[in-house]
Coordinates of N, CA and C in Angstrom, one line a residue:
L1361 N 114.4 39.3 36.9 CA 114.8 38.0 36.2 C 114.5 38.2 34.8
L1362 N 115.3 37.5 34.0 CA 115.1 37.6 32.5 C 114.0 36.7 32.1
P1363 N 113.1 37.1 31.2 CA 112.1 36.2 30.8 C 112.6 35.0 30.0
L1364 N 112.0 33.8 30.3 CA 112.5 32.6 29.6 C 112.0 32.6 28.2
P1365 N 112.9 32.5 27.2 CA 112.4 32.4 25.8 C 111.9 31.0 25.5
P1366 N 111.2 30.9 24.4 CA 110.7 29.6 24.0 C 111.9 28.7 23.6
A1367 N 111.9 27.5 24.1 CA 113.1 26.6 23.8 C 112.6 25.2 23.7
P1368 N 113.3 24.3 23.2 CA 112.9 22.9 23.2 C 112.7 22.4 24.6
P1369 N 111.8 21.5 24.8 CA 111.6 21.0 26.2 C 112.8 20.4 26.8
R1370 N 113.7 19.8 26.1 CA 114.9 19.1 26.7 C 115.9 20.1 27.3
D1371 N 115.8 21.4 26.9 CA 116.8 22.4 27.4 C 116.4 22.7 28.8
P1372 N 117.2 22.6 29.8 CA 116.9 23.0 31.2 C 116.8 24.5 31.4
P1373 N 116.1 24.9 32.4 CA 115.9 26.4 32.6 C 117.2 27.1 32.7
P1374 N 118.3 26.6 33.4 CA 119.6 27.4 33.4 C 120.1 27.6 32.0
R1375 N 120.0 26.7 31.1 CA 120.5 26.9 29.8 C 119.7 28.0 29.0
R1376 N 118.4 28.0 29.3 CA 117.5 29.0 28.6 C 117.8 30.4 29.2
Y1377 N 118.1 30.5 30.5 CA 118.5 31.7 31.1 C 119.9 32.2 30.5
Y1378 N 120.8 31.2 30.3 CA 122.1 31.6 29.7 C 121.9 32.1 28.3
D1379 N 121.0 31.5 27.5 CA 120.8 32.0 26.2 C 120.2 33.5 26.2
S1380 N 119.3 33.7 27.2 CA 118.8 35.0 27.3 C 119.8 36.0 27.8
F1381 N 120.7 35.6 28.6 CA 121.8 36.4 29.1 C 122.7 36.8 27.9
V1382 N 123.0 35.9 27.1 CA 123.9 36.1 25.9 C 123.2 37.2 25.0
R1383 N 121.9 37.0 24.7 CA 121.2 37.9 23.9 C 121.2 39.3 24.5
L1384 N 121.0 39.4 25.8 CA 120.9 40.7 26.5 C 122.3 41.3 26.5
S1385 N 123.4 40.6 26.7 CA 124.7 41.1 26.6 C 125.0 41.7 25.3
E1386 N 124.6 41.0 24.2 CA 124.8 41.5 22.9 C 124.1 42.8 22.6
E1387 N 122.9 42.9 23.2 CA 122.1 44.1 23.0 C 122.7 45.3 23.8
F1388 N 123.2 45.0 25.0 CA 123.9 46.1 25.8 C 125.2 46.5 25.0
D1389 N 125.9 45.5 24.4 CA 127.1 45.9 23.7 C 126.8 46.8 22.6
R1390 N 125.7 46.6 21.8 CA 125.4 47.5 20.7 C 125.0 48.9 21.2
M1391 N 124.3 48.9 22.4 CA 123.9 50.2 22.9 C 125.1 51.0 23.4
A1392 N 126.0 50.3 24.1 CA 127.2 51.0 24.7 C 128.2 51.4 23.6
E1393 N 128.3 50.6 22.5 CA 129.3 50.8 21.5 C 129.1 52.2 20.8
A1394 N 127.9 52.6 20.8 CA 127.6 53.9 20.1 C 128.2 55.1 20.9
E1395 N 128.3 54.9 22.2 CA 128.7 56.0 23.1 C 130.2 55.8 23.5
C1396 N 130.5 54.6 23.8 CA 131.8 54.3 24.4 C 132.8 53.6 23.5
G1397 N 132.5 53.3 22.3 CA 133.3 52.5 21.5 C 133.1 51.0 21.7
K1398 N 134.1 50.2 21.3 CA 134.0 48.8 21.4 C 134.0 48.3 22.9
V1399 N 133.0 47.6 23.3 CA 132.9 47.1 24.7 C 132.4 45.7 24.7
T1400 N 132.6 45.0 25.8 CA 132.1 43.6 25.9 C 131.6 43.4 27.2
M1401 N 130.3 42.9 27.3 CA 129.7 42.6 28.6 C 130.0 41.2 28.9
T1402 N 130.4 40.9 30.2 CA 130.8 39.5 30.6 C 130.0 39.2 31.9
D1403 N 130.0 37.9 32.2 CA 129.4 37.4 33.4 C 130.4 37.5 34.5
M1404 N 130.3 38.4 35.4 CA 131.4 38.6 36.3 C 131.5 37.5 37.4
N1405 N 130.4 36.8 37.7 CA 130.5 35.7 38.7 C 130.8 34.4 38.1
Q1406 N 131.0 34.3 36.8 CA 131.4 33.1 36.1 C 130.4 31.9 36.1
K1407 N 129.2 32.1 36.7 CA 128.3 31.0 36.8 C 127.9 30.4 35.5
F1408 N 127.4 31.4 34.6 CA 126.9 30.9 33.3 C 128.1 30.4 32.5
I1409 N 129.3 31.0 32.6 CA 130.4 30.5 31.8 C 130.8 29.1 32.3
F1410 N 130.7 28.8 33.6 CA 131.0 27.5 34.1 C 130.0 26.5 33.5
M1411 N 128.7 26.9 33.5 CA 127.7 26.0 33.0 C 127.9 25.7 31.5
N1412 N 128.3 26.7 30.8 CA 128.5 26.5 29.3 C 129.8 25.6 29.1
N1413 N 130.8 25.8 29.9 CA 132.0 24.9 29.8 C 131.7 23.5 30.2
Q1414 N 130.8 23.3 31.2 CA 130.4 21.9 31.5 C 129.8 21.2 30.3
R1415 N 128.9 22.0 29.6 CA 128.3 21.4 28.4 C 129.3 21.1 27.4
I1416 N 130.3 21.9 27.2 CA 131.3 21.6 26.2 C 132.2 20.4 26.6
Y1417 N 132.5 20.3 27.9 CA 133.3 19.2 28.4 C 132.5 17.9 28.1
R1418 N 131.2 17.9 28.4 CA 130.4 16.7 28.3 C 130.3 16.3 26.8
T1419 N 130.1 17.3 25.9 CA 130.0 17.0 24.5 C 131.3 16.5 24.0
S1420 N 132.4 17.1 24.4 CA 133.7 16.7 23.9 C 134.1 15.3 24.4
A1421 N 133.7 14.9 25.6 CA 134.0 13.6 26.1 C 133.3 12.5 25.4
I1422 N 132.0 12.8 25.1 CA 131.1 11.8 24.4 C 131.6 11.7 23.0
Q1423 N 131.9 12.8 22.3 CA 132.3 12.7 20.9 C 133.7 12.0 20.8
G1424 N 134.6 12.3 21.8 CA 135.9 11.7 21.7 C 135.8 10.2 22.0
A1425 N 135.0 9.8 22.9 CA 134.8 8.3 23.2 C 134.2 7.6 22.0
G1426 N 133.2 8.3 21.4 CA 132.5 7.7 20.2 C 133.5 7.5 19.1
I1427 N 134.3 8.5 18.8 CA 135.3 8.4 17.7 C 136.3 7.4 18.0
G1428 N 136.7 7.3 19.3 CA 137.7 6.2 19.7 C 137.1 4.8 19.5
V1429 N 135.9 4.6 19.8 CA 135.2 3.3 19.6 C 135.1 3.0 18.1
A1430 N 134.8 4.0 17.3 CA 134.7 3.8 15.9 C 136.0 3.4 15.3
I1431 N 137.1 4.1 15.7 CA 138.4 3.8 15.2 C 138.8 2.4 15.7
A1432 N 138.5 2.0 16.9 CA 138.8 0.7 17.4 C 138.1 -0.4 16.7
F1433 N 136.8 -0.1 16.3 CA 136.0 -1.0 15.5 C 136.7 -1.3 14.2
A1434 N 137.2 -0.2 13.5 CA 137.9 -0.4 12.2 C 139.1 -1.2 12.3
V1435 N 139.9 -0.9 13.4 CA 141.2 -1.6 13.6 C 140.9 -3.1 13.9
L1436 N 139.9 -3.4 14.7 CA 139.6 -4.8 15.1 C 139.1 -5.5 13.8
L1437 N 138.3 -4.8 13.0 CA 137.7 -5.5 11.8 C 138.9 -5.8 10.9
L1438 N 139.9 -5.0 10.7 CA 141.0 -5.3 9.9 C 141.9 -6.4 10.4
A1439 N 142.0 -6.4 11.8 CA 142.8 -7.4 12.4 C 142.2 -8.8 12.4
T1440 N 140.9 -8.9 12.6 CA 140.2 -10.2 12.8 C 139.5 -10.6 11.5
R1441 N 139.1 -9.6 10.7 CA 138.3 -10.0 9.5 C 137.0 -10.8 9.9
S1442 N 136.5 -10.5 11.0 CA 135.2 -11.1 11.5 C 134.3 -10.1 12.1
L1443 N 133.1 -9.9 11.6 CA 132.2 -8.9 12.2 C 131.8 -9.3 13.6
L1444 N 131.6 -10.6 13.8 CA 131.1 -11.0 15.1 C 132.2 -10.8 16.2
I1445 N 133.4 -11.2 15.9 CA 134.5 -10.9 16.8 C 134.7 -9.4 17.1
T1446 N 134.6 -8.6 16.0 CA 134.7 -7.2 16.2 C 133.7 -6.6 17.1
C1447 N 132.4 -7.0 16.9 CA 131.3 -6.5 17.7 C 131.5 -6.9 19.2
L1448 N 131.9 -8.1 19.4 CA 132.1 -8.6 20.8 C 133.2 -7.9 21.4
S1449 N 134.3 -7.6 20.6 CA 135.4 -6.8 21.2 C 135.0 -5.4 21.6
C1450 N 134.2 -4.8 20.7 CA 133.7 -3.4 21.0 C 132.8 -3.4 22.3
L1451 N 132.1 -4.6 22.5 CA 131.3 -4.7 23.7 C 132.2 -4.7 24.9
S1452 N 133.3 -5.3 24.9 CA 134.3 -5.3 26.0 C 134.8 -3.9 26.2
I1453 N 135.1 -3.2 25.1 CA 135.6 -1.8 25.2 C 134.5 -0.9 25.9
L1454 N 133.3 -1.0 25.4 CA 132.2 -0.2 26.0 C 132.0 -0.5 27.5
A1455 N 132.2 -1.8 27.9 CA 132.1 -2.2 29.3 C 133.2 -1.5 30.1
T1456 N 134.4 -1.4 29.5 CA 135.5 -0.8 30.2 C 135.2 0.7 30.4
I1457 N 134.7 1.3 29.3 CA 134.4 2.8 29.4 C 133.4 3.1 30.5
V1458 N 132.3 2.3 30.5 CA 131.2 2.5 31.5 C 131.8 2.3 32.9
S1459 N 132.6 1.3 33.1 CA 133.1 1.0 34.4 C 134.0 2.0 34.9
V1460 N 134.9 2.5 34.1 CA 135.9 3.6 34.5 C 135.1 4.9 34.8
I1461 N 134.2 5.3 34.0 CA 133.4 6.5 34.2 C 132.6 6.4 35.5
G1462 N 132.0 5.2 35.6 CA 131.1 5.0 36.8 C 131.9 5.0 38.1
L1463 N 133.1 4.4 38.1 CA 133.9 4.3 39.3 C 134.5 5.7 39.7
T1464 N 135.0 6.4 38.7 CA 135.5 7.8 38.9 C 134.4 8.7 39.4
T1465 N 133.2 8.5 38.9 CA 132.1 9.3 39.4 C 131.7 9.0 40.9
M1466 N 131.8 7.7 41.2 CA 131.6 7.3 42.6 C 132.7 7.8 43.5
M1467 N 133.9 8.1 43.0 CA 135.0 8.6 43.8 C 134.8 10.2 43.9
G1468 N 133.8 10.8 43.3 CA 133.6 12.2 43.4 C 134.2 13.1 42.4
W1469 N 134.8 12.5 41.3 CA 135.3 13.3 40.2 C 134.2 14.1 39.6
Q1470 N 134.6 15.3 39.3 CA 133.7 16.2 38.5 C 134.3 16.4 37.1
L1471 N 133.4 16.5 36.1 CA 133.9 16.7 34.7 C 134.5 18.0 34.5
G1472 N 135.8 18.0 34.2 CA 136.6 19.2 34.0 C 137.4 19.0 32.7
T1473 N 138.4 19.9 32.5 CA 139.2 19.8 31.3 C 140.0 18.5 31.3
I1474 N 140.6 18.2 32.4 CA 141.5 17.0 32.4 C 140.6 15.7 32.2
Q1475 N 139.5 15.6 33.0 CA 138.6 14.5 32.8 C 138.1 14.3 31.4
A1476 N 137.7 15.4 30.8 CA 137.2 15.3 29.5 C 138.2 14.8 28.5
I1477 N 139.4 15.2 28.6 CA 140.5 14.8 27.8 C 140.8 13.3 28.0
L1478 N 140.8 12.8 29.2 CA 141.1 11.4 29.6 C 139.9 10.5 29.1
F1479 N 138.7 11.0 29.2 CA 137.6 10.2 28.8 C 137.6 10.1 27.2
S1480 N 138.1 11.1 26.6 CA 138.2 11.1 25.1 C 139.1 10.0 24.6
I1481 N 140.2 9.7 25.4 CA 141.2 8.7 24.9 C 141.0 7.4 25.6
L1482 N 139.9 7.3 26.3 CA 139.6 6.0 27.1 C 139.5 4.8 26.2
A1483 N 138.8 5.0 25.0 CA 138.6 3.9 24.1 C 140.0 3.4 23.6
G1484 N 140.9 4.3 23.4 CA 142.2 3.9 22.8 C 143.0 3.0 23.8
F1485 N 142.9 3.3 25.1 CA 143.5 2.5 26.1 C 142.8 1.1 26.3
S1486 N 141.5 1.1 26.1 CA 140.7 -0.1 26.4 C 140.8 -1.1 25.3
V1487 N 141.3 -0.8 24.1 CA 141.4 -1.7 23.0 C 142.6 -2.6 23.1
D1488 N 143.6 -2.2 23.9 CA 144.9 -2.8 23.9 C 144.9 -4.3 24.0
Y1489 N 144.3 -4.8 25.1 CA 144.3 -6.2 25.4 C 143.3 -7.0 24.6
V1490 N 142.2 -6.5 24.4 CA 141.2 -7.3 23.7 C 141.6 -7.5 22.2
V1491 N 142.3 -6.6 21.6 CA 142.7 -6.7 20.2 C 143.7 -7.9 20.0
H1492 N 144.6 -8.1 21.0 CA 145.5 -9.2 21.0 C 144.8 -10.5 21.1
L1493 N 143.9 -10.6 22.0 CA 143.2 -11.9 22.2 C 142.3 -12.2 21.0
A1494 N 141.6 -11.1 20.5 CA 140.7 -11.3 19.4 C 141.5 -11.7 18.1
H1495 N 142.6 -11.1 17.9 CA 143.4 -11.5 16.7 C 143.9 -12.9 16.8
S1496 N 144.4 -13.3 18.0 CA 144.9 -14.6 18.2 C 143.8 -15.6 18.0
Y1497 N 142.6 -15.4 18.5 CA 141.5 -16.3 18.4 C 141.1 -16.4 16.9
A1498 N 141.1 -15.3 16.2 CA 140.7 -15.3 14.8 C 141.7 -16.0 13.9
T1499 N 142.9 -16.1 14.2 CA 143.9 -16.7 13.4 C 144.1 -18.2 13.7
C1500 N 143.5 -18.6 14.8 CA 143.5 -20.1 15.2 C 142.4 -20.8 14.5
S1501 N 142.6 -22.1 14.4 CA 141.6 -23.0 13.8 C 141.2 -24.1 14.8
G1502 N 140.0 -24.7 14.5 CA 139.5 -25.7 15.4 C 138.2 -25.3 16.0
T1503 N 137.8 -26.1 17.0 CA 136.6 -25.8 17.7 C 136.8 -24.6 18.6
R1504 N 135.7 -24.1 19.2 CA 135.8 -22.9 20.1 C 136.7 -23.2 21.2
E1505 N 136.6 -24.4 21.8 CA 137.5 -24.7 23.0 C 138.9 -24.7 22.6
E1506 N 139.2 -25.3 21.4 CA 140.6 -25.3 21.0 C 141.1 -24.0 20.6
R1507 N 140.3 -23.1 20.0 CA 140.8 -21.8 19.7 C 141.0 -20.9 20.9
I1508 N 140.1 -21.1 21.9 CA 140.3 -20.4 23.2 C 141.6 -20.8 23.8
R1509 N 141.9 -22.1 23.9 CA 143.1 -22.6 24.5 C 144.4 -22.1 23.8
K1510 N 144.3 -22.1 22.5 CA 145.4 -21.6 21.7 C 145.7 -20.1 21.8
A1511 N 144.6 -19.4 21.9 CA 144.7 -17.9 22.0 C 145.3 -17.6 23.4
F1512 N 144.9 -18.2 24.4 CA 145.4 -18.0 25.8 C 146.9 -18.5 25.8
A1513 N 147.2 -19.6 25.1 CA 148.6 -20.1 25.1 C 149.5 -19.1 24.4
E1514 N 149.0 -18.4 23.4 CA 149.9 -17.5 22.6 C 149.9 -16.1 23.3
M1515 N 148.8 -15.6 23.7 CA 148.7 -14.2 24.2 C 148.4 -14.0 25.6
G1516 N 148.1 -15.1 26.3 CA 147.7 -14.9 27.7 C 148.8 -14.3 28.6
S1517 N 150.0 -14.9 28.5 CA 151.2 -14.3 29.3 C 151.6 -12.9 28.8
P1518 N 151.7 -12.7 27.5 CA 152.1 -11.3 27.1 C 151.1 -10.2 27.6
V1519 N 149.8 -10.6 27.5 CA 148.8 -9.6 27.9 C 148.8 -9.4 29.4
L1520 N 149.0 -10.5 30.2 CA 149.1 -10.3 31.6 C 150.4 -9.5 32.0
S1521 N 151.5 -9.8 31.3 CA 152.7 -9.0 31.6 C 152.5 -7.5 31.3
G1522 N 151.9 -7.2 30.2 CA 151.6 -5.8 29.8 C 150.7 -5.1 30.8
M1523 N 149.7 -5.9 31.3 CA 148.8 -5.3 32.4 C 149.6 -5.0 33.6
L1524 N 150.4 -5.9 34.1 CA 151.2 -5.7 35.3 C 152.1 -4.5 35.2
T1525 N 152.9 -4.5 34.1 CA 153.8 -3.4 34.0 C 153.1 -2.0 33.9
S1526 N 152.0 -1.9 33.2 CA 151.3 -0.7 33.1 C 150.7 -0.2 34.4
V1527 N 150.1 -1.2 35.2 CA 149.6 -0.9 36.5 C 150.7 -0.4 37.5
L1528 N 151.8 -1.1 37.5 CA 153.0 -0.8 38.3 C 153.5 0.6 37.9
A1529 N 153.5 0.9 36.6 CA 154.0 2.2 36.2 C 153.1 3.4 36.6
S1530 N 151.8 3.1 36.8 CA 150.8 4.1 37.1 C 150.8 4.4 38.6
I1531 N 151.3 3.5 39.5 CA 151.2 3.7 40.9 C 152.0 4.9 41.4
P1532 N 153.3 5.1 40.9 CA 154.0 6.3 41.4 C 153.3 7.6 41.1
L1533 N 152.5 7.6 40.0 CA 151.8 8.8 39.7 C 150.8 9.2 40.8
F1534 N 150.3 8.2 41.6 CA 149.4 8.6 42.7 C 150.0 9.6 43.7
L1535 N 151.3 9.6 43.8 CA 152.0 10.4 44.8 C 152.3 11.8 44.3
C1536 N 152.0 12.1 43.0 CA 152.4 13.4 42.4 C 151.6 14.5 43.0
Q1537 N 152.2 15.7 43.2 CA 151.5 16.8 43.6 C 150.8 17.6 42.5
V1538 N 151.3 17.4 41.3 CA 150.6 18.0 40.1 C 149.3 17.3 39.9
V1539 N 148.2 18.0 39.8 CA 146.9 17.4 39.7 C 146.8 16.5 38.4
F1540 N 147.3 17.0 37.3 CA 147.1 16.2 36.1 C 147.8 14.8 36.2
F1541 N 149.0 14.8 36.8 CA 149.7 13.5 36.9 C 149.0 12.5 37.8
S1542 N 148.5 13.1 38.9 CA 147.7 12.3 39.9 C 146.4 11.7 39.3
V1543 N 145.7 12.6 38.6 CA 144.4 12.1 38.0 C 144.7 11.1 36.9
F1544 N 145.8 11.4 36.1 CA 146.1 10.5 35.0 C 146.6 9.1 35.5
G1545 N 147.3 9.1 36.6 CA 147.7 7.8 37.2 C 146.5 7.0 37.6
T1546 N 145.6 7.6 38.3 CA 144.3 6.9 38.7 C 143.6 6.4 37.5
F1547 N 143.4 7.3 36.5 CA 142.7 6.9 35.3 C 143.4 5.7 34.6
L1548 N 144.7 5.8 34.4 CA 145.4 4.7 33.7 C 145.3 3.4 34.5
C1549 N 145.4 3.4 35.8 CA 145.3 2.2 36.6 C 144.0 1.5 36.4
F1550 N 142.9 2.3 36.6 CA 141.5 1.8 36.5 C 141.3 1.3 35.0
T1551 N 141.7 2.0 34.0 CA 141.5 1.6 32.7 C 142.2 0.3 32.3
I1552 N 143.4 0.2 32.7 CA 144.2 -1.0 32.4 C 143.5 -2.2 33.1
L1553 N 143.2 -2.1 34.4 CA 142.6 -3.2 35.2 C 141.3 -3.6 34.6
F1554 N 140.4 -2.7 34.3 CA 139.1 -3.1 33.8 C 139.2 -3.7 32.3
S1555 N 140.1 -3.1 31.6 CA 140.3 -3.6 30.2 C 140.8 -5.0 30.2
W1556 N 141.7 -5.3 31.1 CA 142.3 -6.7 31.2 C 141.2 -7.7 31.7
I1557 N 140.4 -7.2 32.7 CA 139.4 -8.1 33.3 C 138.3 -8.4 32.2
F1558 N 137.8 -7.4 31.5 CA 136.8 -7.7 30.5 C 137.3 -8.4 29.3
A1559 N 138.6 -8.2 29.0 CA 139.1 -8.9 27.8 C 139.3 -10.4 28.1
N1560 N 139.8 -10.7 29.3 CA 140.1 -12.1 29.6 C 138.9 -12.9 30.1
F1561 N 138.1 -12.3 31.0 CA 137.0 -13.0 31.6 C 135.7 -12.7 30.9
G1562 N 135.5 -11.6 30.3 CA 134.3 -11.3 29.6 C 134.3 -11.7 28.1
F1563 N 135.2 -11.0 27.4 CA 135.3 -11.3 25.9 C 135.6 -12.8 25.6
M1564 N 136.6 -13.4 26.3 CA 136.9 -14.7 26.0 C 135.8 -15.7 26.4
S1565 N 135.1 -15.4 27.5 CA 134.0 -16.2 27.9 C 132.9 -16.2 26.8
I1566 N 132.6 -15.0 26.3 CA 131.6 -14.9 25.3 C 132.0 -15.7 24.0
M1567 N 133.3 -15.6 23.7 CA 133.8 -16.3 22.5 C 133.7 -17.8 22.7
A1568 N 133.9 -18.2 23.9 CA 133.8 -19.7 24.1 C 132.4 -20.2 24.0
T1569 N 131.4 -19.2 24.1 CA 130.0 -19.6 24.0 C 129.4 -19.4 22.6
V1570 N 129.7 -18.3 22.0 CA 129.1 -18.0 20.7 C 130.1 -17.6 19.6
G1571 N 131.4 -17.7 19.9 CA 132.4 -17.3 18.9 C 132.4 -18.3 17.7
P1572 N 132.9 -17.8 16.6 CA 133.0 -18.6 15.4 C 134.0 -19.8 15.6
A1573 N 133.7 -20.9 14.9 CA 134.5 -22.1 15.0 C 134.6 -22.7 13.7
T1574 N 135.7 -23.2 13.3 CA 135.9 -23.9 12.0 C 135.3 -25.3 12.1
A1575 N 135.0 -25.9 11.0 CA 134.4 -27.2 11.0 C 135.4 -28.2 11.6
E1576 N 134.9 -29.1 12.4 CA 135.9 -30.1 13.0 C 136.3 -31.1 11.9
E1577 N 137.6 -31.4 11.9 CA 138.1 -32.4 11.0 C 137.8 -33.8 11.5
E1578 N 137.8 -34.7 10.5 CA 137.5 -36.1 10.9 C 138.6 -36.6 11.7
E1579 N 138.2 -37.1 12.9 CA 139.2 -37.6 13.8 C 139.8 -38.9 13.3
D1580 N 141.2 -39.0 13.5 CA 141.9 -40.2 13.2 C 141.7 -41.1 14.4
P1581 N 141.2 -42.4 14.2 CA 140.9 -43.2 15.3 C 142.2 -43.6 16.0
A1582 N 143.4 -43.4 15.4 CA 144.6 -43.7 16.1 C 145.2 -42.6 16.8
K1583 N 144.5 -41.4 16.8 CA 144.9 -40.2 17.5 C 143.8 -39.6 18.4
T1584 N 144.2 -39.1 19.5 CA 143.3 -38.3 20.3 C 144.0 -37.0 20.7
L1585 N 143.2 -36.1 21.1 CA 143.7 -34.8 21.4 C 144.0 -34.7 22.9
D1586 N 145.2 -34.6 23.3 CA 145.6 -34.4 24.7 C 145.1 -33.1 25.2
R1587 N 144.2 -33.0 26.2 CA 143.6 -31.8 26.7 C 144.6 -30.9 27.4
G1588 N 145.8 -31.4 27.7 CA 146.8 -30.6 28.4 C 147.7 -29.9 27.4
S1589 N 147.6 -30.1 26.1 CA 148.4 -29.5 25.1 C 147.6 -29.2 23.9
N1590 N 148.3 -28.5 22.9 CA 147.6 -28.2 21.7 C 147.9 -29.2 20.6
Y1591 N 148.6 -30.3 20.9 CA 149.1 -31.2 19.9 C 148.5 -32.6 20.1
P1592 N 148.2 -33.3 19.0 CA 147.6 -34.7 19.1 C 148.6 -35.6 19.6
V1593 N 148.2 -36.6 20.4 CA 149.0 -37.6 21.0 C 148.7 -38.9 20.6
M1594 N 149.6 -39.7 20.1 CA 149.3 -41.1 19.6 C 149.0 -42.0 20.8
T1595 N 148.0 -42.8 20.6 CA 147.6 -43.8 21.7 C 147.8 -45.1 21.2
S1596 N 148.2 -46.0 22.1 CA 148.4 -47.4 21.7 C 147.2 -48.2 21.8
N1597 N 147.0 -49.2 20.9 CA 145.8 -50.0 20.9 C 145.9 -51.1 22.0

């Protein structure tokens, strides 16, 4: 066995063995090069290479998701011009990311090249519905209840239609024999569903509770707000 070199406590023993293996292979390369020319020592059973690839996949997925959330934050901030709405929208995106990763892990998915790429673009798919509702809420005026109703009246049906078409489009991919298309179809379906659920029932519920609201205008005693529509209705004395 190779001696374990000193390493930070957070590095597991397999990683420390891998680093020792790399240093040993470099030493053997230098010794053999003097007699045999240019040579390269490799791990023939691929175990250490697989472990190193797993670390790269994990780092790439986390970095990709983080960059995606940062870009989504900037887009939401430009669209809504409200830091509170932007932060709550990003909370919905993070909930979608955690739910999709958790569900696929429960299904037995292992982190590989395809999964790392899909997790990297997960934030981009998750922002689609919440940005429409957030922008609609931000551009409306009135109390929280009025702004929620107006936002759903403007964007509720388009967002629902977009979710249904995307989910229906992903279903045929379940039957594909090519692994990438099958995995991508499952990933797309889960992402769209969770994104729509958290945007409509999570984000909008939070906005109805703590979202920004404009000051209420003085009510005209001759007018009342019909709760079934967005327009004031005249009442007779």
